[in-house]
Short mmCIF file of C-alpha atoms in Angstrom, two decimals:
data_model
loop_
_atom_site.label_atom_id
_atom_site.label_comp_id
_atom_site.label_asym_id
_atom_site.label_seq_id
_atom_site.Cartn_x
_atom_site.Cartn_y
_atom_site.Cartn_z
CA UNK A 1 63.92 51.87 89.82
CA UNK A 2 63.54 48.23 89.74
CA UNK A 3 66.19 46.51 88.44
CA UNK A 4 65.04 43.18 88.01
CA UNK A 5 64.17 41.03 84.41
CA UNK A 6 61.49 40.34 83.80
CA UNK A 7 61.16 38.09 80.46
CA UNK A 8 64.56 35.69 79.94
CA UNK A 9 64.64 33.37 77.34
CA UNK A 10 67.23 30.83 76.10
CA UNK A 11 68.05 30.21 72.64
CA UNK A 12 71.05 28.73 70.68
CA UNK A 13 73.82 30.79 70.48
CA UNK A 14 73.38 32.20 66.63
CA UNK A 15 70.16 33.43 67.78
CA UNK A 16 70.47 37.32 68.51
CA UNK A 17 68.21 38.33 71.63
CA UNK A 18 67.30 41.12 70.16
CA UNK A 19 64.77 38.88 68.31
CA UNK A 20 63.51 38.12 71.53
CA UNK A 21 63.41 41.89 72.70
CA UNK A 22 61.79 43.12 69.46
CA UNK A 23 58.88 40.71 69.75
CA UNK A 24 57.89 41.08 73.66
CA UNK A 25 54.91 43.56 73.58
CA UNK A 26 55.59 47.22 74.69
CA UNK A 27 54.73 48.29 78.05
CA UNK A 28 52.78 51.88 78.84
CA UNK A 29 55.59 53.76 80.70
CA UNK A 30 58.25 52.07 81.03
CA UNK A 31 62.40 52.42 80.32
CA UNK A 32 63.61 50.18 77.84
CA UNK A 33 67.26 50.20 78.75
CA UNK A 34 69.71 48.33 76.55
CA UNK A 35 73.30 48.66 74.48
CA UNK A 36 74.18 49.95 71.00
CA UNK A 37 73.87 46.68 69.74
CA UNK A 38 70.25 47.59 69.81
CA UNK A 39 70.21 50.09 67.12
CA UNK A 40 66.75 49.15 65.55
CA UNK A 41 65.15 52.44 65.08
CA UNK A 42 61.83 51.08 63.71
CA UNK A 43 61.69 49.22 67.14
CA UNK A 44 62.66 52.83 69.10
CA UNK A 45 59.65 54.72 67.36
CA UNK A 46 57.91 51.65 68.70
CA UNK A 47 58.74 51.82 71.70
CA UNK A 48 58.18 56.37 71.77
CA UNK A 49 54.60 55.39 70.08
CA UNK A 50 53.79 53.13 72.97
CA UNK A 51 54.30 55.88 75.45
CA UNK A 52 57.60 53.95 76.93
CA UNK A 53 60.98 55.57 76.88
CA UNK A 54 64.48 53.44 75.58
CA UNK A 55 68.30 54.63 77.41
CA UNK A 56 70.96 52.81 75.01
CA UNK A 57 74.24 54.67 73.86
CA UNK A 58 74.65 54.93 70.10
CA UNK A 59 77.14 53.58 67.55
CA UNK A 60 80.10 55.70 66.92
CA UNK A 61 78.97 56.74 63.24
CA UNK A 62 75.68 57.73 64.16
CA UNK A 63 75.47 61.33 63.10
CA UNK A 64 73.25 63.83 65.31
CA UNK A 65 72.24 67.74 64.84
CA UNK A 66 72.42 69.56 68.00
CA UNK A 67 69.14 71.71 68.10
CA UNK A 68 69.43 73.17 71.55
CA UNK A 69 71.66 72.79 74.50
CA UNK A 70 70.04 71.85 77.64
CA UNK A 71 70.58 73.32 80.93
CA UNK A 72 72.80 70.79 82.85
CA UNK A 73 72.10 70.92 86.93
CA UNK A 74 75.33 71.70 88.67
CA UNK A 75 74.03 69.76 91.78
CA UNK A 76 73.25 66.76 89.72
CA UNK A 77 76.42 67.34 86.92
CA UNK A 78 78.94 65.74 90.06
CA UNK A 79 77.91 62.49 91.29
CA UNK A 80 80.61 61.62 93.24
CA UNK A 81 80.44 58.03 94.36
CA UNK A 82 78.40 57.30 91.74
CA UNK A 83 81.21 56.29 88.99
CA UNK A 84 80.56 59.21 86.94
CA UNK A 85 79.82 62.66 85.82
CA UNK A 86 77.21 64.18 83.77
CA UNK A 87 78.98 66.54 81.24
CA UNK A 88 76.28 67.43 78.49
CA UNK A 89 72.17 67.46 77.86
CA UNK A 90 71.57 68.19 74.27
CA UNK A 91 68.69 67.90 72.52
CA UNK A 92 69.32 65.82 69.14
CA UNK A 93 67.53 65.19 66.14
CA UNK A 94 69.03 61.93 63.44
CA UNK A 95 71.35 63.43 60.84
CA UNK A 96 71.87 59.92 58.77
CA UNK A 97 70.80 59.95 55.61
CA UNK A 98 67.60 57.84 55.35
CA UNK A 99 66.93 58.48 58.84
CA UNK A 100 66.31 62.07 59.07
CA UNK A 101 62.90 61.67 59.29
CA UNK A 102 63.03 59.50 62.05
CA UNK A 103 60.08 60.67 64.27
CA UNK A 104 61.48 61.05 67.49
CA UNK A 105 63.66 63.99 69.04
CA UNK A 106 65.85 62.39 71.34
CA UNK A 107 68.59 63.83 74.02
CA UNK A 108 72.32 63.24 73.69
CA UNK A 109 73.82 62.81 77.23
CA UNK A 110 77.37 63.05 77.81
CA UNK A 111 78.73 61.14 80.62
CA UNK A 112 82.88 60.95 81.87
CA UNK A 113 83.25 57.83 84.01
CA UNK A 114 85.44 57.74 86.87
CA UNK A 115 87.97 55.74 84.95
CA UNK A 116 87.99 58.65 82.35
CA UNK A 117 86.21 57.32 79.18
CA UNK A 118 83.53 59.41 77.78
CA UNK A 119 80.44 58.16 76.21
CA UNK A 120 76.87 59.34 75.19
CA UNK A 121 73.99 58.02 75.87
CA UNK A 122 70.61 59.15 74.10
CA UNK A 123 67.24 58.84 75.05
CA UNK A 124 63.68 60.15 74.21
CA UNK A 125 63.02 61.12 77.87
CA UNK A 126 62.93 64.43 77.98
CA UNK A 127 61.22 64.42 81.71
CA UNK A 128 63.75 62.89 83.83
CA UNK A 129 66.98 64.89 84.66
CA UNK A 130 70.46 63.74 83.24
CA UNK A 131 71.67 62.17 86.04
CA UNK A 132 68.97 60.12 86.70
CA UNK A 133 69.11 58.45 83.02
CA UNK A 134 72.98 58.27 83.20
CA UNK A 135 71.74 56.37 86.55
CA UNK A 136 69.70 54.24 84.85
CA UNK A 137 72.00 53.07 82.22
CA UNK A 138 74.51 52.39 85.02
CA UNK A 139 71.93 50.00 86.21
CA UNK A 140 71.09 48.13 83.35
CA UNK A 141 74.47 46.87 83.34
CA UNK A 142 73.94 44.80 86.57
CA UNK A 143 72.71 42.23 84.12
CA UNK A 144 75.75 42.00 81.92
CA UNK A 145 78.11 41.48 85.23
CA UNK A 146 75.73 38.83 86.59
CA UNK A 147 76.46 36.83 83.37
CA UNK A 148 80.03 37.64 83.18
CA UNK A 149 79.88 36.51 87.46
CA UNK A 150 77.93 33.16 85.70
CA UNK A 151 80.32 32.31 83.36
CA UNK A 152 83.35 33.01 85.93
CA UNK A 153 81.94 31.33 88.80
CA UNK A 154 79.85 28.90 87.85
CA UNK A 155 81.99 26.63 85.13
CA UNK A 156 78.75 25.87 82.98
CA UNK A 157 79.46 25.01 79.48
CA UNK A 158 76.17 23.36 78.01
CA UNK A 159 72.54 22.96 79.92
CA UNK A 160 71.37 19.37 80.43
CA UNK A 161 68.09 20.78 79.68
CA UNK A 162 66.77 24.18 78.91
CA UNK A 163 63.15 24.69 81.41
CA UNK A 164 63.48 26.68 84.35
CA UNK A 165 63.64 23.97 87.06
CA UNK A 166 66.43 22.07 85.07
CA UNK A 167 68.72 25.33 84.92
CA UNK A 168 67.74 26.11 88.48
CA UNK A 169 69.00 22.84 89.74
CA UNK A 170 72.10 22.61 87.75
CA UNK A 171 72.99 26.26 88.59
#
């Protein structure tokens, strides 16, 4: 898994990265991990079309058909020390109206975190087992605590100028 970015960009605040994320071309095979703020499902079939797979969690009204249940791993279902547990693998089609047609089957993954909340995440891997995708959404939130670590630690309210060796040095 590598965990690292590998665009960044800085814009004003009113500007909404997922601009930025919806125009960076589409790499062959690759997981496009990222929150429900994301829901852009034009840019999902994208993404499926371009032989790449997308891990996000979806907004609270979006409606899904079960079709089937998956079989869930019991040796994988328990990750103890990992902050969570895998409780469902369904596979999902779009029940929205509008969006029924949406090309893509997807999987609905349940996950209960150690602190108790339950959340789903869906993806349209269907290769990978559940724990390894609940894994991988786990990891793409490094990201959002090394910004919230930024804006703890580091006191920065405005860039003196916005290339990379002028944040660098005033980091």
């Amino acid at each position: 898994l590598r965990a690292c970015p590998l665009n960044t960009q800085i814009t004003p605040a009113n500007v909404n990265d997922i601009t930025f994320g919806r125009e960076r071309p589409i790499d062959l095979n690759v997981t496009y991990i990222f929150d429900k703020a994301y829901c852009h499902f034009g840019w999902w079939t994208n993404i499926h079309a371009a032989g790449s797979f997308f891990v996000t969690r979806p907004k609270k009204n979006m409606r899904r058909k079960t079709l089937r249940k998956r079989f869930l791993d019991e040796t994988q279902s328990d990750c103890a020390g990992k902050g969570f547990t895998v409780c469902g693998d369904r596979e999902v089609r779009l029940a929205v109206k509008g969006y029924s047609k949406l090309p893509i089957f997807m999987r609905r993954i349940t996950i209960k975190h150690n602190t108790g909340e339950v959340f789903d995440i869906i993806t349209n891997d269907f290769v990978r087992s559940a724990h390894d995708l609940a894994a991988c959404y786990k990891a793409g939130w490094q990201i959002e605590l090394f910004f919230k670590w930024i804006k703890q630690n580091l006191g920065i309210k405005k860039f003196i100028a916005f290339n990379e060796h002028a944040i660098r040095l005033q980091i």
